[in-house]
PDB file of C-alpha atoms in Angstrom:
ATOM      1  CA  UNK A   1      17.148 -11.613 -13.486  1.00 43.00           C
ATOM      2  CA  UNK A   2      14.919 -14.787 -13.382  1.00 44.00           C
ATOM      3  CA  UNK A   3      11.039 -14.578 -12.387  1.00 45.00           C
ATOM      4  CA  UNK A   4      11.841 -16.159  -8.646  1.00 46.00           C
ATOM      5  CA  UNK A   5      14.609 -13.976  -8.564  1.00 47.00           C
ATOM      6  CA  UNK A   6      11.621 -10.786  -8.603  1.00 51.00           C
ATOM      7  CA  UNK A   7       9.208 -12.581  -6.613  1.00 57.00           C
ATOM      8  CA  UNK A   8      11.773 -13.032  -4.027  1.00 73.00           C
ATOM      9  CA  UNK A   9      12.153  -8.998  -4.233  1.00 81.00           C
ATOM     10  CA  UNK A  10       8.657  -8.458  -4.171  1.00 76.00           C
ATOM     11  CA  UNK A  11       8.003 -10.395  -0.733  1.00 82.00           C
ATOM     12  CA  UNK A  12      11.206  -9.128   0.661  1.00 91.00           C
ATOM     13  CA  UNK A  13       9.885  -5.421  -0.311  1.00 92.00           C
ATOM     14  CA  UNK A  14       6.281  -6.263   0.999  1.00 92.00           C
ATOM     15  CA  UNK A  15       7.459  -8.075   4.584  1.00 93.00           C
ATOM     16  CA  UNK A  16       9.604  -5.093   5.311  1.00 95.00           C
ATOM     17  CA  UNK A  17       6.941  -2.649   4.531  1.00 96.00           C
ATOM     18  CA  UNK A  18       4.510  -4.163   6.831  1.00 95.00           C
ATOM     19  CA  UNK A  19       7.454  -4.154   9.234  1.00 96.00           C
ATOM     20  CA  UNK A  20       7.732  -0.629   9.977  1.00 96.00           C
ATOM     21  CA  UNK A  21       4.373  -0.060   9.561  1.00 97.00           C
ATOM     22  CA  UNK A  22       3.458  -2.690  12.310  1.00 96.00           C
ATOM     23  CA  UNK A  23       6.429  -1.826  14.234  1.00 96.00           C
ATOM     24  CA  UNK A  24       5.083   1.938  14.379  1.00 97.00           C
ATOM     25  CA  UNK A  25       1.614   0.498  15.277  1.00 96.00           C
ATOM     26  CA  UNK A  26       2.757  -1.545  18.188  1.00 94.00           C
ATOM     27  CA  UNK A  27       3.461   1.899  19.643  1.00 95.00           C
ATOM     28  CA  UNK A  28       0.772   3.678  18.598  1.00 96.00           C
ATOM     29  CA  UNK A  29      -2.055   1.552  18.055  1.00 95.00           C
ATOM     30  CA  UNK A  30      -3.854   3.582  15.209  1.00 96.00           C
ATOM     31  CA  UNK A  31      -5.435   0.530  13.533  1.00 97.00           C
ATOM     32  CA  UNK A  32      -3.973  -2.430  11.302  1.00 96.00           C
ATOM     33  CA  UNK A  33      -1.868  -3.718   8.911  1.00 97.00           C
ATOM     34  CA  UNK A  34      -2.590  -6.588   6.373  1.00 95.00           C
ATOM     35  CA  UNK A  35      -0.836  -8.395   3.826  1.00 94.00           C
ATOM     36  CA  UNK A  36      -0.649 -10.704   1.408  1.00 85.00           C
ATOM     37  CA  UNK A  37      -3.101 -10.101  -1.443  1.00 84.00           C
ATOM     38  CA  UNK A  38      -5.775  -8.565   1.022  1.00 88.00           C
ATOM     39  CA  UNK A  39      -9.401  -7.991  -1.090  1.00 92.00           C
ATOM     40  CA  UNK A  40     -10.854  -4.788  -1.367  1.00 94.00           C
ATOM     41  CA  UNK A  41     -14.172  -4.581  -2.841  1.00 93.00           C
ATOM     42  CA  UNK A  42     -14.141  -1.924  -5.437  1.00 93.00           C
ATOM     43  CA  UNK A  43     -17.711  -2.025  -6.643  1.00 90.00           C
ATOM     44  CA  UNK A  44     -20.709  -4.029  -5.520  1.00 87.00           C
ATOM     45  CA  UNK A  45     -23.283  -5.698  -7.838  1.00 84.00           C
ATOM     46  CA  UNK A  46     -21.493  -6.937  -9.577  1.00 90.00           C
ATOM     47  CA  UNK A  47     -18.534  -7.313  -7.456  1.00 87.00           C
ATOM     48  CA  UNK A  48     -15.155  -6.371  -8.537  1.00 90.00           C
ATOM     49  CA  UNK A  49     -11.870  -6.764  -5.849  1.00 90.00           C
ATOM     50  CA  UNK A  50      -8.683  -5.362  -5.697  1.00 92.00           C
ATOM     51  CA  UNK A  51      -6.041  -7.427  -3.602  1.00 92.00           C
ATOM     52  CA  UNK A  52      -3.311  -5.276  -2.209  1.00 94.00           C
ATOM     53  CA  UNK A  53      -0.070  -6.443  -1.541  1.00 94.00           C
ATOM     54  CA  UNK A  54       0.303  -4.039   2.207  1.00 97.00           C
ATOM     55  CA  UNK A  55      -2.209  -1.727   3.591  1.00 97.00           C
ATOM     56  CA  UNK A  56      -3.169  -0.054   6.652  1.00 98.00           C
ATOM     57  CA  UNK A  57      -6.703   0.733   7.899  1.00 97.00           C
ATOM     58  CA  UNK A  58      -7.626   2.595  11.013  1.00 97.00           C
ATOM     59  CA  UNK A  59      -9.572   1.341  13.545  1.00 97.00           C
ATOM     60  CA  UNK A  60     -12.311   3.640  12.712  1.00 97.00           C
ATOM     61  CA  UNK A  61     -12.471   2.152   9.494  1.00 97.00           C
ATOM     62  CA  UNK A  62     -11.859  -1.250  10.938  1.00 95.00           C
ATOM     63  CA  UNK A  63     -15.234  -0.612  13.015  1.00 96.00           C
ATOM     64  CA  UNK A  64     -17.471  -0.211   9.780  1.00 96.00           C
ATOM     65  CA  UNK A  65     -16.846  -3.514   7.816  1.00 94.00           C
ATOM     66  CA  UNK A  66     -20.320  -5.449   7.366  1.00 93.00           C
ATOM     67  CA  UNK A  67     -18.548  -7.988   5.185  1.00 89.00           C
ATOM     68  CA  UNK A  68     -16.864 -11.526   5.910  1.00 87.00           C
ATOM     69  CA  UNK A  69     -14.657 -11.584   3.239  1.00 89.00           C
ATOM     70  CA  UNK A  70     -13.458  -8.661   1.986  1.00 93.00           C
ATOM     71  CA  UNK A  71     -13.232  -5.791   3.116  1.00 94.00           C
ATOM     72  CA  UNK A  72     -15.908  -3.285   2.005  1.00 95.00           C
ATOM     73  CA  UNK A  73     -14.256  -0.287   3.430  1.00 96.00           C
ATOM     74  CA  UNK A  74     -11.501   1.817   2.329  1.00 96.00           C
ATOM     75  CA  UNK A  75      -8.349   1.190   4.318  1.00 97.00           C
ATOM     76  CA  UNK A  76      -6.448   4.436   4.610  1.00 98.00           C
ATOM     77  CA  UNK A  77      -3.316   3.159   2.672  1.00 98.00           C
ATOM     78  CA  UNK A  78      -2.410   0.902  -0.368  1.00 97.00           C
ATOM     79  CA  UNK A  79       0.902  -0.271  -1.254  1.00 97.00           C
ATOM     80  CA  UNK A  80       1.294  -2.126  -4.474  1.00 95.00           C
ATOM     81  CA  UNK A  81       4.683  -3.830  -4.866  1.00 94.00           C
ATOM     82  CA  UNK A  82       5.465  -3.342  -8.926  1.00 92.00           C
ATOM     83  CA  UNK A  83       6.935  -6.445 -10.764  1.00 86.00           C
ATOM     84  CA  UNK A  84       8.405  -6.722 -14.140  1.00 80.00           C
ATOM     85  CA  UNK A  85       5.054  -8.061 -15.348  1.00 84.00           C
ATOM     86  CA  UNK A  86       3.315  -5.159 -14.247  1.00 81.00           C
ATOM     87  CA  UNK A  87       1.718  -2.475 -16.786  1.00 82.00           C
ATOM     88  CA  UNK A  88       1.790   1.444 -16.072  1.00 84.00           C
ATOM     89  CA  UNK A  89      -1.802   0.797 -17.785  1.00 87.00           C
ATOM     90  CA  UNK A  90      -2.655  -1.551 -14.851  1.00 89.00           C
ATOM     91  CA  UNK A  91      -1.844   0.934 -11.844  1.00 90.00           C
ATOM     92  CA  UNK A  92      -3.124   3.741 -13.566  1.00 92.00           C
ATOM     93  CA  UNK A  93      -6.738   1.656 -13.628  1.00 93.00           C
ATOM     94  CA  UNK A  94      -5.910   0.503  -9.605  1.00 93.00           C
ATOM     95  CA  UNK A  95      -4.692   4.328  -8.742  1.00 95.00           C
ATOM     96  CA  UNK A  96      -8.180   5.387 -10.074  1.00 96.00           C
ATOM     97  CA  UNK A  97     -10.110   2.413  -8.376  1.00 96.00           C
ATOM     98  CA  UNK A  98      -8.248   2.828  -4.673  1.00 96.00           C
ATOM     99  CA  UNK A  99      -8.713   6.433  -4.976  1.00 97.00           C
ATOM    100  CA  UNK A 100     -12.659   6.185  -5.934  1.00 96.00           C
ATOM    101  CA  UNK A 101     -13.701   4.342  -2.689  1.00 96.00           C
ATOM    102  CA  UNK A 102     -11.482   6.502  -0.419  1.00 97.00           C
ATOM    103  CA  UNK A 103      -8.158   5.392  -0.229  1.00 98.00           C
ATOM    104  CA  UNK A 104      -5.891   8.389   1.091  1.00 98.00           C
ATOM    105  CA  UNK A 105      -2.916   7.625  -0.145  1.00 98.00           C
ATOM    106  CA  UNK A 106      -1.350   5.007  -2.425  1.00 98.00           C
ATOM    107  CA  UNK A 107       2.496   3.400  -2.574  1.00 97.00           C
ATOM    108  CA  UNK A 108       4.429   2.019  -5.812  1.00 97.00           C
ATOM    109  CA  UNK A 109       7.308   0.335  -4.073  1.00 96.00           C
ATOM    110  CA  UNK A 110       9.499  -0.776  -7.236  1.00 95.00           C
ATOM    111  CA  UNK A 111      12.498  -3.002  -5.813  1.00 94.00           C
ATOM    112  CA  UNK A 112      14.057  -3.182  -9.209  1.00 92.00           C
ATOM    113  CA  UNK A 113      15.243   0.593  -8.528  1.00 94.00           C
ATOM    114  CA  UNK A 114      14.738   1.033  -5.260  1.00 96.00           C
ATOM    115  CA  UNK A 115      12.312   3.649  -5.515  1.00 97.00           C
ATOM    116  CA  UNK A 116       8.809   4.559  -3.427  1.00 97.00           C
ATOM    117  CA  UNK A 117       5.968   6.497  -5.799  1.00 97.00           C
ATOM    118  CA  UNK A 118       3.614   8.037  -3.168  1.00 98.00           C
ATOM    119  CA  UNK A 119       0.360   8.977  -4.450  1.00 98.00           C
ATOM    120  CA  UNK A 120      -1.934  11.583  -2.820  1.00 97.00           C
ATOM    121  CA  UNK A 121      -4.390  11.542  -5.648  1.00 97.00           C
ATOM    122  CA  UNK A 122      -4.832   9.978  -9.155  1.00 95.00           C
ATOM    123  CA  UNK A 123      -2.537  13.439 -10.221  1.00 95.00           C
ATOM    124  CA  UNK A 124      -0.531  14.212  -7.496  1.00 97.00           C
ATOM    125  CA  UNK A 125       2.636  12.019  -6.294  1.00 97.00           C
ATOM    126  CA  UNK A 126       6.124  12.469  -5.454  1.00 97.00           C
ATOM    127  CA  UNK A 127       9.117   9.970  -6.076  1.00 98.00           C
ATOM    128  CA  UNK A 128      11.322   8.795  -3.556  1.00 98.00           C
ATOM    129  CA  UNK A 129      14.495   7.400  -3.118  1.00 97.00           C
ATOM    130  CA  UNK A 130      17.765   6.586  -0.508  1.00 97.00           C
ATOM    131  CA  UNK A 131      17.385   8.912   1.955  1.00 97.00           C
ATOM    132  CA  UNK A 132      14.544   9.955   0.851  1.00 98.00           C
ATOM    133  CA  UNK A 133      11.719  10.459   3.868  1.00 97.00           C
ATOM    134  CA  UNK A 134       7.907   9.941   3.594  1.00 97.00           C
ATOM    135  CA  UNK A 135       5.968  13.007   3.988  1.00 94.00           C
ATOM    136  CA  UNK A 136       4.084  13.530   6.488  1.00 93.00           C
ATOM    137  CA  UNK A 137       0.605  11.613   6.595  1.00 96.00           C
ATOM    138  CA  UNK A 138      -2.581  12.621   8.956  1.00 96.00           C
ATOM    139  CA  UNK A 139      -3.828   9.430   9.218  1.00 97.00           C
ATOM    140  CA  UNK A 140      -0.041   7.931  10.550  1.00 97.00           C
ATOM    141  CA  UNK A 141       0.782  10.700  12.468  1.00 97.00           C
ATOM    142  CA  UNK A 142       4.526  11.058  13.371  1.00 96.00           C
ATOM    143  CA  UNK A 143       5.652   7.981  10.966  1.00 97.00           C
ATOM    144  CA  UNK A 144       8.531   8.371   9.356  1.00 95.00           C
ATOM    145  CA  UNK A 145      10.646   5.730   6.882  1.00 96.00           C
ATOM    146  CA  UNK A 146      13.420   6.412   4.669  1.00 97.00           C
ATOM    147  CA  UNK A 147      13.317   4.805   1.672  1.00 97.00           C
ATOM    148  CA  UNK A 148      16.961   3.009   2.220  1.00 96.00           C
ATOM    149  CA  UNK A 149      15.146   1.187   5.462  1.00 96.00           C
ATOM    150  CA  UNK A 150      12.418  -0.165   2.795  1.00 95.00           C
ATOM    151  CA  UNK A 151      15.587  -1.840   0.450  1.00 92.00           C
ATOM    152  CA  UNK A 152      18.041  -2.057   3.279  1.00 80.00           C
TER     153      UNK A 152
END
């Protein structure tokens, strides 16, 4: 498979992501969803940014960002959409970054197998597929997505 071949699969897998996600927002107005590379300051003096392919923050969150740029709070959720260039040694470091500043929960969306990788921790995650349903999530109460309506 050539390299536009994946990047084609990786916007495809991030657009229909922030689909759901903003379709289940429209309804329920819990906060927002960003994509497209979206900065996330990881540490401060000196400054070192994540960008993440999809998140959500709440509007709580939302409230207490000081900066202009980036944003210098947590958003709830990460979703990181793995290419073939990706190393398990470079999500391991942005698992244990995201999770260090307060991100709740983390997504490996890998369109190559069709597969979701939800993290609750740097330790703890489950791995999903087809039918497959999200678990439950307290800061997206009552969302639910199977895994075959991420690589419909």
């Amino acid at each position: 498979m050539s390299a536009a071949t994946h990047e084609h699969e990786h916007g495809e897998t991030e657009s229909d992501i922030a689909f759901h996600l903003k379709s289940f927002l429209r309804q329920h107005k819990l906060g927002k969803v960003m994509t497209g590379e979206v900065g996330i300051f990881i540490r401060r003096n000196p400054d070192s940014i994540r960008a993440a392919d999809v998140l959500f923050i709440s509007h709580e969150r939302l409230l207490q960002v000081q900066s202009k740029s980036y944003l210098d709070v947590a958003p709830e959720l990460v979703v990181e959409v793995l290419s073939p260039r990706d190393s398990w040694v470079d999500m391991a470091d942005k698992l244990e970054e995201y999770f260090s500043i307060g991100v709740l929960q983390v997504w490996f969306a890998n369109p190559r197998n069709k597969t979701l990788q939800v993290f609750t921790s740097v330790t703890d995650s489950v791995l999903l597929r087809g039918e497959d349903h999200l678990p439950e999530m307290a800061f997206l109460p009552g969302f639910t997505l199977a895994v075959s309506d991420i690589y419909s």
